[in-house]
Amino acid sequence: MGLGVRAAPFTYVAHALAVVAAAMVLYWCIHFRGGLAFEAANKNLIFNVHPVLMLIGFIILGSEAIMVYKVLPTVNHDTTKLIHLILHAIALVLGAVGIYCAFKNHNETGIANLYSLHSWLGIGTISLYGIQWIFGFLAFFFPKAAPNVRKSALPWHALLGIFVYILALATAELGFLEKLTFLQSSGIDKYGPESFLVNFTALVVVLFGASVVVAVVAPARLEEPQGYAPIPEN
């Protein structure tokens, strides 16, 4: 049973919330946390790259890859498939760099790695993301599986993609919570502007993710053209 609504309005909301979330995380890391750097005497600047890349590079770009079929419903399927593939590849690379910055910060400051649920889910999420990308490339792009195999695999590929996306959102929420807990335990005001900014950023990310998921499961058109198929038989 369909939702009875088109995807387009939810893609508009998602894009608006993406801009807000990106601006908020940049403002937090630059204004409150001192800026971004890959090399710095202040190792916190290295860590600051992590939330910026994981949100903007991994989650937001990944969301654009997921929504591309609904954002560009009239564009040739092969073109949107290529955009989908490229955006996911960029998101995967930026996510890997973001995780590298977290490890780099920990290693250079003597903090243990992979001790929290956030870190465990993060490694699991990006690993599943990479597996999804490789499978999608081989099955749907090159060398490309037989049409009947692609037709059977597509629903599972889409379902696992939504699962990994929701897992990424949950991991991000745990990351905001973990970082804010550390900051508050080290002295920042629990009711101060930075605490409110981090909490509101996390709320915006929840709303953003929800709008993306609805956009993905809602049809681009209330009635698909006759003979339309996401994976052509020929």
Short mmCIF file of C-alpha atoms in Angstrom, two decimals:
data_model
loop_
_atom_site.label_atom_id
_atom_site.label_comp_id
_atom_site.label_asym_id
_atom_site.label_seq_id
_atom_site.Cartn_x
_atom_site.Cartn_y
_atom_site.Cartn_z
CA MET A 1 0.00 0.00 0.00
CA GLY A 2 1.47 3.35 -1.04
CA LEU A 3 1.76 6.46 1.09
CA GLY A 4 -0.52 8.44 -1.20
CA VAL A 5 1.93 11.36 -1.33
CA ARG A 6 4.64 12.32 -3.79
CA ALA A 7 8.30 12.35 -2.82
CA ALA A 8 8.98 15.89 -4.12
CA PRO A 9 7.77 17.91 -1.08
CA PHE A 10 9.88 15.78 1.24
CA THR A 11 12.98 16.27 -0.92
CA TYR A 12 12.48 20.05 -0.60
CA VAL A 13 12.24 19.76 3.19
CA ALA A 14 15.29 17.49 3.26
CA HIS A 15 17.39 19.94 1.27
CA ALA A 16 16.37 22.85 3.52
CA LEU A 17 17.19 20.87 6.66
CA ALA A 18 20.50 19.72 5.15
CA VAL A 19 21.57 23.35 4.73
CA VAL A 20 20.54 24.15 8.30
CA ALA A 21 22.32 21.08 9.75
CA ALA A 22 25.51 21.80 7.77
CA ALA A 23 25.54 25.44 8.90
CA MET A 24 24.96 24.44 12.52
CA VAL A 25 27.75 21.85 12.67
CA LEU A 26 30.19 24.24 10.97
CA TYR A 27 29.25 27.04 13.37
CA TRP A 28 29.73 24.71 16.32
CA CYS A 29 33.13 23.42 15.23
CA ILE A 30 34.48 26.79 14.08
CA HIS A 31 32.95 29.26 16.54
CA PHE A 32 32.78 27.16 19.72
CA ARG A 33 35.49 24.54 19.11
CA GLY A 34 38.12 26.77 17.47
CA GLY A 35 38.22 25.60 13.84
CA LEU A 36 39.32 22.70 11.66
CA ALA A 37 42.76 21.29 10.83
CA PHE A 38 44.42 18.09 9.68
CA GLU A 39 47.65 19.06 11.46
CA ALA A 40 47.73 21.30 14.53
CA ALA A 41 49.31 21.73 17.94
CA ASN A 42 45.78 21.90 19.31
CA LYS A 43 44.64 18.34 18.62
CA ASN A 44 41.00 19.25 19.16
CA LEU A 45 41.08 21.00 15.79
CA ILE A 46 41.89 17.65 14.17
CA PHE A 47 38.93 16.02 15.89
CA ASN A 48 36.63 18.83 14.73
CA VAL A 49 37.03 17.59 11.16
CA HIS A 50 35.29 14.37 12.22
CA PRO A 51 31.75 15.67 12.89
CA VAL A 52 31.91 18.03 9.91
CA LEU A 53 32.88 15.33 7.42
CA MET A 54 30.63 12.67 8.92
CA LEU A 55 27.57 14.92 8.76
CA ILE A 56 28.18 16.93 5.58
CA GLY A 57 30.36 14.49 3.68
CA PHE A 58 28.93 11.15 4.74
CA ILE A 59 25.29 11.64 5.79
CA ILE A 60 24.20 14.63 3.70
CA LEU A 61 25.97 13.59 0.50
CA GLY A 62 24.80 10.03 1.08
CA SER A 63 21.26 11.36 1.42
CA GLU A 64 21.57 13.14 -1.92
CA ALA A 65 22.70 9.86 -3.48
CA ILE A 66 19.69 8.05 -2.00
CA MET A 67 17.21 10.72 -3.11
CA VAL A 68 18.57 11.29 -6.62
CA TYR A 69 15.95 9.08 -8.26
CA LYS A 70 13.21 11.16 -6.59
CA VAL A 71 14.90 14.54 -7.10
CA LEU A 72 15.44 13.88 -10.83
CA PRO A 73 12.55 11.56 -11.76
CA THR A 74 12.47 12.58 -15.43
CA VAL A 75 16.21 12.19 -16.04
CA ASN A 76 17.47 9.12 -17.92
CA HIS A 77 17.79 6.16 -15.54
CA ASP A 78 21.39 5.43 -16.50
CA THR A 79 22.32 9.04 -15.70
CA THR A 80 20.69 9.03 -12.27
CA LYS A 81 22.28 5.64 -11.56
CA LEU A 82 25.71 7.11 -12.32
CA ILE A 83 25.03 10.14 -10.09
CA HIS A 84 23.85 7.77 -7.36
CA LEU A 85 27.07 5.76 -7.65
CA ILE A 86 29.41 8.79 -7.71
CA LEU A 87 27.75 10.59 -4.78
CA HIS A 88 27.90 7.44 -2.68
CA ALA A 89 31.57 7.01 -3.57
CA ILE A 90 32.37 10.59 -2.51
CA ALA A 91 30.38 10.13 0.71
CA LEU A 92 32.27 6.92 1.45
CA VAL A 93 35.67 8.57 0.94
CA LEU A 94 34.78 11.61 3.05
CA GLY A 95 33.37 9.35 5.75
CA ALA A 96 36.61 7.37 5.81
CA VAL A 97 38.61 10.61 6.13
CA GLY A 98 36.32 11.73 8.95
CA ILE A 99 36.91 8.46 10.83
CA TYR A 100 40.65 8.78 10.19
CA CYS A 101 40.61 12.21 11.87
CA ALA A 102 38.95 10.76 14.97
CA PHE A 103 41.62 8.02 15.17
CA LYS A 104 44.37 10.58 14.53
CA ASN A 105 43.13 12.78 17.35
CA HIS A 106 42.89 9.85 19.74
CA ASN A 107 46.32 8.50 18.84
CA GLU A 108 48.02 11.88 19.21
CA THR A 109 46.36 12.64 22.55
CA GLY A 110 46.61 9.18 24.12
CA ILE A 111 42.86 8.45 24.04
CA ALA A 112 41.81 4.83 23.54
CA ASN A 113 40.12 3.85 20.27
CA LEU A 114 36.93 1.87 19.70
CA TYR A 115 35.75 1.81 23.31
CA SER A 116 32.24 3.23 22.80
CA LEU A 117 29.02 2.12 21.15
CA HIS A 118 29.30 5.15 18.86
CA SER A 119 32.67 3.98 17.56
CA TRP A 120 31.53 0.38 17.13
CA LEU A 121 28.45 1.41 15.19
CA GLY A 122 30.52 3.87 13.17
CA ILE A 123 32.95 1.21 11.97
CA GLY A 124 30.08 -1.20 11.28
CA THR A 125 28.11 1.43 9.37
CA ILE A 126 30.90 2.54 7.06
CA SER A 127 31.86 -1.11 6.46
CA LEU A 128 28.30 -1.97 5.42
CA TYR A 129 28.21 1.21 3.33
CA GLY A 130 31.33 0.07 1.48
CA ILE A 131 29.91 -3.41 0.92
CA GLN A 132 26.70 -1.86 -0.43
CA TRP A 133 28.66 0.32 -2.83
CA ILE A 134 30.77 -2.57 -4.13
CA PHE A 135 27.70 -4.77 -4.59
CA GLY A 136 25.81 -1.98 -6.35
CA PHE A 137 28.74 -1.28 -8.66
CA LEU A 138 29.19 -4.93 -9.65
CA ALA A 139 25.50 -5.82 -9.92
CA PHE A 140 24.04 -2.66 -11.48
CA PHE A 141 26.90 -0.80 -13.13
CA PHE A 142 29.85 -2.99 -14.19
CA PRO A 143 30.10 -5.77 -15.18
CA LYS A 144 26.35 -5.77 -14.38
CA ALA A 145 24.37 -8.87 -13.46
CA ALA A 146 21.74 -10.46 -15.70
CA PRO A 147 18.40 -8.58 -15.80
CA ASN A 148 16.54 -11.20 -13.76
CA VAL A 149 19.27 -11.13 -11.08
CA ARG A 150 19.19 -7.32 -10.95
CA LYS A 151 15.42 -7.35 -10.69
CA SER A 152 15.56 -9.77 -7.76
CA ALA A 153 18.45 -8.00 -6.04
CA LEU A 154 17.11 -4.44 -6.34
CA PRO A 155 14.57 -4.58 -3.46
CA TRP A 156 17.18 -6.06 -1.12
CA HIS A 157 19.79 -3.50 -2.20
CA ALA A 158 17.31 -0.69 -1.51
CA LEU A 159 16.21 -2.19 1.82
CA LEU A 160 19.77 -2.66 3.06
CA GLY A 161 20.58 0.85 1.86
CA ILE A 162 17.79 2.33 4.00
CA PHE A 163 18.93 0.21 6.96
CA VAL A 164 22.53 1.43 6.64
CA TYR A 165 21.30 5.01 6.28
CA ILE A 166 19.20 4.79 9.46
CA LEU A 167 22.18 3.19 11.19
CA ALA A 168 24.33 6.14 10.11
CA LEU A 169 21.77 8.57 11.56
CA ALA A 170 21.65 6.65 14.85
CA THR A 171 25.45 6.64 15.00
CA ALA A 172 25.54 10.40 14.42
CA GLU A 173 23.05 10.96 17.23
CA LEU A 174 25.19 8.87 19.58
CA GLY A 175 28.20 10.90 18.47
CA PHE A 176 26.52 14.21 19.34
CA LEU A 177 25.47 12.79 22.72
CA GLU A 178 28.92 11.37 23.47
CA LYS A 179 30.80 14.55 22.55
CA LEU A 180 28.40 16.82 24.43
CA THR A 181 28.60 14.59 27.51
CA PHE A 182 32.41 14.88 27.43
CA LEU A 183 32.25 18.65 27.00
CA GLN A 184 29.75 19.10 29.81
CA SER A 185 31.78 16.88 32.13
CA SER A 186 34.82 19.07 31.36
CA GLY A 187 33.03 22.24 32.33
CA ILE A 188 30.80 23.75 29.65
CA ASP A 189 27.42 24.97 30.85
CA LYS A 190 24.72 22.30 30.51
CA TYR A 191 22.24 25.08 29.69
CA GLY A 192 24.68 27.28 27.78
CA PRO A 193 24.60 28.22 24.09
CA GLU A 194 26.99 25.46 22.97
CA SER A 195 24.95 22.73 24.67
CA PHE A 196 21.76 24.03 23.10
CA LEU A 197 23.44 24.29 19.69
CA VAL A 198 24.65 20.67 19.77
CA ASN A 199 21.27 19.37 20.95
CA PHE A 200 19.36 21.36 18.34
CA THR A 201 21.78 20.23 15.62
CA ALA A 202 21.07 16.62 16.60
CA LEU A 203 17.31 17.32 16.45
CA VAL A 204 17.64 18.86 12.98
CA VAL A 205 19.55 15.76 11.83
CA VAL A 206 16.69 13.55 13.09
CA LEU A 207 14.13 15.61 11.14
CA PHE A 208 16.41 15.64 8.11
CA GLY A 209 16.82 11.87 8.18
CA ALA A 210 13.08 11.33 8.57
CA SER A 211 12.33 13.53 5.56
CA VAL A 212 14.91 11.64 3.49
CA VAL A 213 13.46 8.25 4.40
CA VAL A 214 9.92 9.37 3.54
CA ALA A 215 11.17 10.85 0.25
CA VAL A 216 12.83 7.54 -0.60
CA VAL A 217 9.82 5.34 0.13
CA ALA A 218 7.27 7.72 -1.44
CA PRO A 219 6.79 7.49 -5.22
CA ALA A 220 8.18 10.17 -7.53
CA ARG A 221 4.76 10.14 -9.22
CA LEU A 222 1.46 8.99 -7.76
CA GLU A 223 1.06 6.84 -10.88
CA GLU A 224 4.10 5.51 -12.71
CA PRO A 225 4.03 5.67 -16.53
CA GLN A 226 2.76 2.52 -18.21
CA GLY A 227 5.55 0.01 -18.70
CA TYR A 228 7.90 1.77 -16.23
CA ALA A 229 10.36 -0.47 -14.43
CA PRO A 230 13.28 0.56 -12.19
CA ILE A 231 15.43 -2.14 -13.79
CA PRO A 232 14.64 -2.49 -17.51
CA GLU A 233 14.26 -6.06 -18.71
CA ASN A 234 16.53 -5.46 -21.70
#
